[in-house]
Amino acid sequence: MIAGIFHGNSKPKRVEQYLTPFVEEILPLMENGLIINHHKLTINIRSIICDAPARAFVKGVTNFNAIHGCLKCCTIGEYSKELRTTVFPQTVAECRTDRGFRDRLYGKHHQEYVQRRDGKLTRTPIETPFLKLPIDMIEEFIVSDSLHLLHLGVMKKLLMTYRDGHCNVSKWSKGTVQEISKALDLIKLPMEIHRSVRGMDYVNHWKASEFGSFLSYIGIVVLKQFLNEEHYKNFARLFCATTICSTNYYRSYIPVAKILFKEFIATFDTHFGSVTSNIHNLVHVAEEVERKGPLSSISTYPFENHLYQIKKQVRSGRHPLSQIINRMTERDKHNIINSSAIETYPSLKEPSKIHDLKFLTIKLNPNCTLRANFADKWFLTKKYKIVAMDFADSVGIHGREMISPQSNLFEDPLTSNSFHVYVTNTSLDFTNSKQYLLSSILCKLVVVVIGNITAFVPLVHTLPTESSEQL
């Protein structure tokens, strides 16, 4: 839901100019609540989520690539002349606190306005309006945004380094790049993943969601053939840690994720030669997920997607704010008229041409749909059986259980079956079709085929919100 839209010819030069109207409006609501239909609602700020430059701006602190730039801890960076950026060799450092921030105990971490008056330089501390709010100035500012940190940050850095080489990493040959690109072109992702992943020739132009799909589903399968054992093991650390942090289903594994992120950073430093801001911030991811919830709940993806839709509503540069408000009003009126058409779940769609009581698509919930095509038909039962859907009816799903021999895709740092990731190196064999109750389904599966290898990886957002499993 949009709470406010700000418009101007440029970004504001001072944080006070930008945030004061918001703070003056939200503070009374946080203190007194909001009454709607005689019901008092409590208003709190759960998190403040933005990219790294914006975080520094709204907090009034040094930028992410400054030697005192980490928002979470007091690590001190070093400027690398070779890389022409700041690196952070220190993984363990004292954590910053809300009290310490408000008392300005962190020296050069805090920014100042510098002005020249009467030939003299004057320095004025930047006092962000957020200081007036009853929020934690450290914990409420999220660094674990999967879009900017994990996808456009770490995953892009890894792929570019694998392709082009750096330090102790030999670059891929042209033939290897072409082979990987060919494999990526053949992979069919399920309908919940809206963008297919392009070949390595286009990796410079990949969108964040492409890097996200590669990290969460594709890379752990494809890279096994093209990385040496040590580099693949380190990528597996990142995959496992990210998977744990992506769903509440693995919440009990968060202590393991903390260890895996630290091991990934240490190995990255050895083989890639430097720990930049993005790599350093991985050490804080599991802690934020532990406090705030899975990565999807503290991500800028919803905002970026909504911002894209807002921008599409602007037809010209003349009165853009009025255009947006008019389109929003029209949309709200349309939604009110069509509010009676609320979809219920499970929802059966696409009746079979052979039998009108058999359906080729079943929508289990707003975020999970099974369909009788290769990319969307796979699911895992609560007994950990892989099933291919044939059709659905009013009772459940009819499908065939795969009986091909299955093995772990990787054994280290953890076995892949700990995350319900399975692989088969043979042709796919199945039992006869039988019925499965919807209550027997654990999650939908992403299938990744490369050569004679077929791998199955859970679609993480379709996993249950709770689990009693232990590693």
Coordinates of C-alpha atoms in Angstrom, one line a residue:
M1 CA 0.0 0.0 0.0
I2 CA 1.3 3.4 -0.9
A3 CA 1.7 5.8 2.1
G4 CA 3.2 8.7 0.2
I5 CA 4.7 9.7 -3.1
F6 CA 7.4 12.4 -3.3
H7 CA 8.0 14.4 -6.4
G8 CA 10.8 16.8 -7.4
N9 CA 13.2 17.8 -10.1
S10 CA 16.1 16.0 -8.3
K11 CA 16.9 14.0 -5.3
P12 CA 16.8 16.1 -2.1
K13 CA 20.2 17.4 -1.0
R14 CA 19.5 17.3 2.7
V15 CA 17.9 14.4 4.6
E16 CA 15.9 16.9 6.7
Q17 CA 14.1 18.2 3.6
Y18 CA 13.2 14.7 2.6
L19 CA 12.2 13.0 5.8
T20 CA 10.7 15.8 8.1
P21 CA 7.2 15.7 6.6
F22 CA 7.1 11.9 6.9
V23 CA 8.4 11.9 10.5
E24 CA 6.0 14.7 11.6
E25 CA 3.1 12.6 10.2
I26 CA 4.1 9.2 11.5
L27 CA 5.2 10.2 15.0
P28 CA 1.7 11.1 16.3
L29 CA 0.4 7.9 14.8
M30 CA 3.0 5.8 16.5
E31 CA 2.3 7.5 19.8
N32 CA -1.5 7.6 19.6
G33 CA -2.5 4.9 17.1
L34 CA -5.0 5.2 14.3
I35 CA -8.8 4.8 14.8
I36 CA -10.7 3.3 11.9
N37 CA -14.4 2.3 12.3
H38 CA -14.1 2.8 16.1
H39 CA -11.2 0.4 16.2
K40 CA -7.8 1.6 17.4
L41 CA -4.9 0.3 15.4
T42 CA -1.3 0.4 16.7
I43 CA 1.2 1.8 14.2
N44 CA 4.8 0.7 14.3
I45 CA 7.7 0.8 11.8
R46 CA 8.9 -2.8 11.3
S47 CA 11.9 -2.1 9.0
I48 CA 13.4 0.6 6.8
I49 CA 14.4 -1.1 3.5
C50 CA 16.4 0.6 0.8
D51 CA 19.6 0.2 -1.2
A52 CA 23.0 1.1 0.2
P53 CA 23.3 4.7 -0.9
A54 CA 19.8 5.5 0.3
R55 CA 20.5 3.9 3.7
A56 CA 23.5 6.1 4.2
F57 CA 21.5 9.2 3.1
V58 CA 18.5 8.6 5.4
K59 CA 20.7 7.8 8.4
G60 CA 23.2 10.6 7.8
V61 CA 26.2 8.3 7.8
T62 CA 29.2 7.6 5.5
N63 CA 28.6 5.7 2.3
F64 CA 28.8 1.9 2.1
N65 CA 32.3 2.0 0.5
A66 CA 33.8 4.2 3.2
I67 CA 36.2 2.7 5.6
H68 CA 33.7 3.2 8.4
G69 CA 30.7 2.4 6.2
C70 CA 29.3 -0.8 7.7
L71 CA 25.9 0.0 9.3
K72 CA 25.9 -3.0 11.6
C73 CA 29.4 -3.3 13.1
C74 CA 32.5 -1.2 13.8
T75 CA 34.7 -3.0 11.3
I76 CA 37.3 -0.7 9.7
G77 CA 37.9 -1.0 6.0
E78 CA 41.1 -0.5 4.0
Y79 CA 41.3 1.2 0.7
S80 CA 42.6 -1.1 -2.1
K81 CA 44.6 0.7 -4.8
E82 CA 44.4 -2.4 -7.0
L83 CA 40.6 -2.6 -6.8
R84 CA 40.1 1.1 -6.3
T85 CA 37.5 0.4 -3.6
T86 CA 37.3 -0.3 0.1
V87 CA 37.8 -3.8 1.4
F88 CA 36.9 -5.3 4.8
P89 CA 39.4 -7.9 6.0
Q90 CA 37.9 -8.0 9.5
T91 CA 34.9 -10.3 9.8
V92 CA 34.4 -10.1 13.5
A93 CA 33.9 -6.7 15.0
E94 CA 32.0 -4.9 17.8
C95 CA 28.3 -4.5 16.9
R96 CA 26.9 -1.0 16.7
T97 CA 24.0 -0.1 19.1
D98 CA 21.1 2.2 19.0
R99 CA 22.4 4.0 22.1
G100 CA 25.8 4.4 20.6
F101 CA 24.4 5.8 17.4
R102 CA 22.2 8.3 19.1
D103 CA 25.1 9.5 21.2
R104 CA 27.3 9.8 18.1
L105 CA 29.9 7.5 19.5
Y106 CA 31.0 6.1 16.1
G107 CA 33.3 9.0 15.0
K108 CA 33.7 9.1 11.2
H109 CA 30.8 6.8 10.7
H110 CA 28.6 9.9 11.3
Q111 CA 28.4 12.4 8.5
E112 CA 28.5 16.2 8.7
Y113 CA 27.4 19.1 6.4
V114 CA 30.5 21.0 5.3
Q115 CA 30.0 24.6 4.3
R116 CA 32.2 27.6 3.6
R117 CA 31.2 30.8 5.4
D118 CA 33.3 34.0 5.4
G119 CA 36.2 32.1 4.1
K120 CA 36.0 29.4 6.8
L121 CA 34.8 25.9 6.7
T122 CA 32.0 25.0 9.1
R123 CA 30.9 21.5 10.0
T124 CA 27.4 20.7 11.2
P125 CA 26.4 17.2 12.3
I126 CA 23.7 15.6 10.2
E127 CA 20.8 14.8 12.5
T128 CA 18.4 12.6 10.6
P129 CA 14.7 13.1 11.4
F130 CA 14.5 9.4 12.1
L131 CA 16.2 10.1 15.5
K132 CA 12.9 11.6 16.6
L133 CA 11.1 8.2 16.2
P134 CA 11.0 5.4 18.8
I135 CA 12.9 3.0 16.5
D136 CA 16.2 1.1 16.8
M137 CA 18.6 3.1 14.6
I138 CA 20.7 -0.1 13.9
E139 CA 18.3 -3.0 13.8
E140 CA 15.5 -1.4 11.9
F141 CA 17.7 -0.5 8.9
I142 CA 18.0 -3.6 6.8
V143 CA 21.2 -4.6 4.9
S144 CA 20.0 -8.0 3.9
D145 CA 18.0 -6.9 0.8
S146 CA 18.2 -9.9 -1.5
L147 CA 17.8 -7.8 -4.6
H148 CA 20.8 -5.5 -4.1
L149 CA 23.0 -7.6 -1.7
L150 CA 22.6 -11.2 -2.8
H151 CA 21.5 -11.0 -6.4
L152 CA 22.9 -7.8 -8.0
G153 CA 25.7 -7.9 -5.5
V154 CA 27.2 -11.2 -4.5
M155 CA 25.8 -13.5 -7.2
K156 CA 26.7 -11.1 -10.0
K157 CA 30.2 -10.7 -8.6
L158 CA 30.7 -14.5 -8.5
L159 CA 29.4 -15.1 -12.1
M160 CA 31.5 -12.2 -13.5
T161 CA 34.6 -13.6 -11.8
Y162 CA 34.0 -17.1 -12.9
R163 CA 33.6 -15.9 -16.5
D164 CA 36.3 -13.3 -16.6
G165 CA 38.8 -14.7 -14.0
H166 CA 40.4 -12.8 -11.2
C167 CA 43.2 -13.4 -8.7
N168 CA 43.2 -17.2 -8.0
V169 CA 40.2 -17.9 -10.2
S170 CA 40.9 -18.9 -13.8
K171 CA 38.5 -17.5 -16.3
W172 CA 36.1 -19.8 -18.2
S173 CA 37.1 -20.7 -21.8
K174 CA 34.9 -19.5 -24.7
G175 CA 33.7 -23.1 -25.1
T176 CA 32.7 -23.3 -21.4
V177 CA 30.7 -20.1 -21.6
Q178 CA 28.9 -21.3 -24.7
E179 CA 28.2 -24.7 -23.1
I180 CA 26.7 -23.0 -20.0
S181 CA 24.7 -20.6 -22.1
K182 CA 23.2 -23.5 -24.1
A183 CA 22.3 -25.3 -20.8
L184 CA 20.6 -22.1 -19.5
D185 CA 18.6 -21.7 -22.8
L186 CA 17.2 -25.2 -22.3
I187 CA 16.1 -24.8 -18.7
K188 CA 12.3 -24.3 -18.3
L189 CA 11.4 -22.6 -15.1
P190 CA 8.0 -22.8 -13.4
M191 CA 5.4 -20.2 -13.9
E192 CA 6.0 -18.6 -10.5
I193 CA 9.4 -17.5 -11.7
H194 CA 8.4 -14.8 -14.3
R195 CA 11.7 -14.3 -16.1
S196 CA 13.8 -17.0 -17.8
V197 CA 17.5 -16.8 -17.4
R198 CA 19.5 -15.7 -20.4
G199 CA 22.8 -17.1 -21.5
M200 CA 26.2 -16.1 -20.1
D201 CA 26.8 -13.8 -23.1
Y202 CA 24.1 -11.5 -21.6
V203 CA 25.2 -11.8 -17.9
N204 CA 26.2 -8.1 -17.9
H205 CA 22.5 -7.3 -18.7
W206 CA 20.8 -9.8 -16.4
K207 CA 18.1 -8.5 -14.2
A208 CA 18.2 -9.1 -10.4
S209 CA 15.6 -11.8 -10.7
E210 CA 17.8 -13.7 -13.1
F211 CA 20.7 -13.7 -10.7
G212 CA 18.2 -14.7 -8.0
S213 CA 17.0 -17.7 -10.0
F214 CA 20.5 -18.7 -10.7
L215 CA 21.5 -18.5 -7.0
S216 CA 18.4 -20.3 -5.6
Y217 CA 17.8 -23.0 -8.3
I218 CA 20.0 -23.2 -11.3
G219 CA 23.5 -22.5 -10.3
I220 CA 23.9 -25.3 -7.8
V221 CA 23.1 -27.8 -10.6
V222 CA 24.9 -26.1 -13.6
L223 CA 28.1 -25.1 -11.9
K224 CA 28.9 -28.5 -10.6
Q225 CA 30.4 -29.4 -14.0
F226 CA 32.3 -26.2 -14.5
L227 CA 33.8 -25.3 -11.1
N228 CA 36.7 -27.0 -9.3
E229 CA 35.8 -28.8 -6.1
E230 CA 36.8 -26.0 -3.7
H231 CA 35.0 -23.3 -5.7
Y232 CA 31.9 -25.4 -6.0
K233 CA 31.9 -26.2 -2.3
N234 CA 32.0 -22.5 -1.5
F235 CA 29.1 -21.8 -3.8
A236 CA 27.3 -24.6 -2.1
R237 CA 27.9 -22.8 1.2
L238 CA 26.2 -19.7 -0.2
F239 CA 23.4 -21.7 -1.7
C240 CA 22.7 -23.5 1.6
A241 CA 22.9 -20.3 3.7
T242 CA 20.7 -18.4 1.4
T243 CA 18.1 -21.2 1.2
I244 CA 18.0 -21.4 5.0
C245 CA 17.3 -17.6 5.1
S246 CA 14.7 -17.7 2.4
T247 CA 11.9 -19.5 4.2
N248 CA 10.6 -20.1 7.7
Y249 CA 10.7 -23.8 7.0
Y250 CA 14.4 -23.9 7.7
R251 CA 14.3 -21.3 10.6
S252 CA 15.8 -23.8 13.1
Y253 CA 18.9 -24.0 10.8
I254 CA 19.7 -20.2 11.2
P255 CA 22.7 -20.9 13.5
V256 CA 24.1 -23.1 10.7
A257 CA 23.5 -20.3 8.1
K258 CA 25.6 -18.0 10.3
I259 CA 28.5 -20.4 10.2
L260 CA 28.1 -21.0 6.4
F261 CA 28.2 -17.3 5.6
K262 CA 31.3 -16.8 7.6
E263 CA 33.0 -19.8 5.9
F264 CA 32.0 -18.4 2.5
I265 CA 33.5 -15.0 3.3
A266 CA 36.7 -16.6 4.6
T267 CA 37.1 -18.7 1.4
F268 CA 36.1 -15.8 -0.8
D269 CA 38.9 -13.8 0.7
T270 CA 41.4 -16.6 0.0
H271 CA 40.4 -17.3 -3.6
F272 CA 38.9 -14.0 -4.9
G273 CA 41.4 -11.7 -3.1
S274 CA 39.2 -9.1 -1.4
V275 CA 36.1 -8.7 0.7
T276 CA 34.1 -5.7 -0.5
S277 CA 31.1 -4.2 1.2
N278 CA 28.6 -6.6 -0.2
I279 CA 30.6 -9.7 0.8
H280 CA 31.2 -8.3 4.3
N281 CA 27.5 -7.7 4.8
L282 CA 26.8 -11.4 4.4
V283 CA 27.9 -11.8 7.9
H284 CA 24.9 -9.8 9.1
V285 CA 22.2 -11.6 7.0
A286 CA 21.3 -14.5 9.2
E287 CA 21.0 -12.2 12.3
E288 CA 18.6 -10.0 10.5
V289 CA 16.6 -13.0 9.2
E290 CA 16.4 -14.3 12.8
R291 CA 15.0 -11.0 14.0
K292 CA 12.8 -9.9 11.0
G293 CA 11.8 -13.1 9.1
P294 CA 12.8 -14.6 5.8
L295 CA 14.6 -12.7 3.1
S296 CA 11.4 -12.2 1.0
S297 CA 9.9 -10.2 3.9
I298 CA 12.8 -7.7 4.1
S299 CA 13.3 -7.2 0.4
T300 CA 13.0 -4.3 -2.0
Y301 CA 11.6 -6.5 -4.7
P302 CA 7.9 -5.6 -3.9
F303 CA 8.8 -1.9 -4.0
E304 CA 10.8 -2.1 -7.2
N305 CA 8.1 -4.0 -8.9
H306 CA 5.4 -1.5 -7.8
L307 CA 7.6 1.4 -8.7
Y308 CA 7.9 0.0 -12.2
Q309 CA 4.1 -0.1 -12.5
I310 CA 3.8 3.5 -11.2
K311 CA 6.4 4.7 -13.7
K312 CA 4.4 3.0 -16.6
Q313 CA 1.4 5.2 -15.6
V314 CA 3.2 8.4 -16.4
R315 CA 2.6 9.3 -20.1
S316 CA 4.7 12.5 -20.2
G317 CA 6.9 14.7 -18.0
R318 CA 4.1 17.2 -17.5
H319 CA 2.4 17.0 -14.1
P320 CA 3.7 13.4 -13.3
L321 CA 2.3 13.4 -9.8
S322 CA -1.2 14.2 -11.0
Q323 CA -1.1 11.5 -13.6
I324 CA -0.1 8.9 -11.0
I325 CA -2.9 9.9 -8.6
N326 CA -5.5 9.8 -11.4
R327 CA -4.4 6.4 -12.5
M328 CA -4.4 5.1 -8.9
T329 CA -8.0 6.5 -8.4
E330 CA -9.2 4.8 -11.6
R331 CA -7.6 1.5 -10.5
D332 CA -9.1 1.7 -7.0
K333 CA -12.6 2.3 -8.5
H334 CA -12.1 -0.7 -10.8
N335 CA -11.0 -2.9 -7.9
I336 CA -14.1 -1.9 -5.9
I337 CA -16.4 -2.9 -8.8
N338 CA -14.6 -6.2 -9.2
S339 CA -14.1 -7.0 -5.5
S340 CA -16.8 -9.7 -5.5
A341 CA -14.7 -11.8 -7.8
I342 CA -12.5 -13.2 -5.0
E343 CA -10.7 -16.4 -6.0
T344 CA -10.9 -19.3 -3.6
Y345 CA -8.4 -22.1 -3.2
P346 CA -7.7 -24.7 -4.4
S347 CA -8.9 -23.6 -7.8
L348 CA -9.3 -26.0 -10.7
K349 CA -8.6 -24.6 -14.2
E350 CA -8.3 -25.9 -17.8
P351 CA -10.7 -28.8 -18.1
S352 CA -9.3 -31.7 -20.0
K353 CA -10.5 -32.0 -23.6
I354 CA -11.0 -35.7 -23.0
H355 CA -12.8 -35.6 -19.6
D356 CA -14.5 -32.4 -18.3
L357 CA -14.1 -33.5 -14.7
K358 CA -10.3 -33.7 -15.1
F359 CA -8.3 -30.4 -14.9
L360 CA -4.8 -29.7 -16.2
T361 CA -4.2 -26.9 -13.7
I362 CA -4.8 -26.5 -10.0
K363 CA -4.0 -23.3 -8.1
L364 CA -3.2 -24.4 -4.6
N365 CA -2.8 -20.8 -3.2
P366 CA -1.9 -17.4 -4.7
N367 CA 1.7 -18.4 -4.9
C368 CA 1.7 -22.0 -6.0
T369 CA 0.1 -23.5 -9.2
L370 CA 0.6 -27.0 -10.5
R371 CA 0.0 -27.6 -14.2
A372 CA 0.4 -30.7 -16.4
N373 CA 3.4 -29.4 -18.3
F374 CA 7.1 -30.3 -17.8
A375 CA 8.1 -27.1 -15.9
D376 CA 5.1 -27.0 -13.5
K377 CA 4.0 -30.6 -12.9
W378 CA 6.6 -31.6 -10.2
F379 CA 5.9 -31.7 -6.5
L380 CA 7.4 -33.3 -3.4
T381 CA 5.2 -35.2 -0.9
K382 CA 5.6 -35.1 2.8
K383 CA 7.1 -38.6 2.5
Y384 CA 9.7 -37.0 0.3
K385 CA 8.5 -38.7 -2.9
I386 CA 8.9 -36.8 -6.2
V387 CA 5.7 -36.9 -8.2
A388 CA 4.8 -35.7 -11.7
M389 CA 1.2 -34.4 -12.0
D390 CA -1.1 -35.9 -14.7
F391 CA -4.3 -34.0 -13.8
A392 CA -6.3 -32.7 -10.9
D393 CA -10.0 -33.2 -9.9
S394 CA -12.2 -32.2 -7.0
V395 CA -10.6 -34.8 -4.7
G396 CA -6.9 -34.2 -5.3
I397 CA -4.1 -34.6 -7.8
H398 CA -3.4 -37.7 -9.9
G399 CA 0.2 -38.2 -10.6
R400 CA 3.1 -40.7 -11.0
E401 CA 5.8 -41.2 -8.4
M402 CA 9.3 -41.1 -9.8
I403 CA 11.2 -44.4 -9.0
S404 CA 14.5 -43.6 -10.8
P405 CA 17.5 -43.9 -8.4
Q406 CA 18.1 -40.6 -6.6
S407 CA 21.3 -39.3 -5.0
N408 CA 22.6 -36.1 -3.4
L409 CA 23.7 -33.4 -5.7
F410 CA 26.4 -32.4 -3.2
E411 CA 27.7 -33.8 0.1
D412 CA 29.5 -30.8 1.5
P413 CA 29.1 -28.5 3.5
L414 CA 25.8 -30.4 4.1
T415 CA 24.1 -33.1 2.1
S416 CA 21.7 -31.8 -0.5
N417 CA 18.8 -33.9 0.7
S418 CA 18.9 -31.8 3.9
F419 CA 17.2 -29.2 1.7
H420 CA 15.2 -31.8 -0.4
V421 CA 17.5 -31.3 -3.4
Y422 CA 17.8 -34.5 -5.3
V423 CA 19.4 -35.6 -8.6
T424 CA 19.1 -38.6 -10.9
N425 CA 21.6 -39.6 -13.6
T426 CA 19.3 -42.0 -15.4
S427 CA 16.1 -41.8 -17.5
L428 CA 13.0 -40.9 -15.5
D429 CA 10.9 -43.9 -14.5
F430 CA 7.6 -43.7 -12.8
T431 CA 4.9 -45.8 -11.1
N432 CA 1.4 -46.0 -12.4
S433 CA -0.7 -42.9 -11.8
K434 CA -2.5 -42.7 -8.4
Q435 CA -4.3 -40.1 -6.4
Y436 CA -2.6 -37.7 -3.9
L437 CA -4.5 -35.6 -1.4
L438 CA -3.6 -32.0 -1.3
S439 CA -2.7 -32.3 2.3
S440 CA 0.1 -34.8 1.3
I441 CA 2.0 -32.1 -0.7
L442 CA 5.1 -30.6 0.9
C443 CA 6.1 -28.2 -1.9
K444 CA 6.4 -27.6 -5.6
L445 CA 9.7 -28.5 -7.3
V446 CA 11.9 -26.7 -9.8
V447 CA 13.4 -29.2 -12.3
V448 CA 16.8 -28.4 -13.8
V449 CA 18.0 -30.6 -16.7
I450 CA 21.6 -30.4 -17.9
G451 CA 22.9 -33.3 -20.1
N452 CA 21.8 -36.6 -18.6
I453 CA 21.4 -35.0 -15.1
T454 CA 17.9 -34.1 -13.8
A455 CA 17.9 -32.2 -10.5
F456 CA 14.9 -31.3 -8.4
V457 CA 15.1 -28.2 -6.1
P458 CA 12.2 -27.0 -3.9
L459 CA 10.5 -23.8 -4.9
V460 CA 11.3 -22.1 -1.6
H461 CA 8.2 -19.9 -1.1
T462 CA 6.0 -23.0 -1.5
L463 CA 7.5 -24.8 1.5
P464 CA 5.4 -24.8 4.7
T465 CA 6.0 -22.0 7.2
E466 CA 7.0 -24.4 10.0
S467 CA 9.2 -27.5 10.2
S468 CA 10.1 -30.0 12.8
E469 CA 13.1 -31.3 10.9
Q470 CA 16.7 -31.2 12.1
L471 CA 19.9 -31.2 10.1

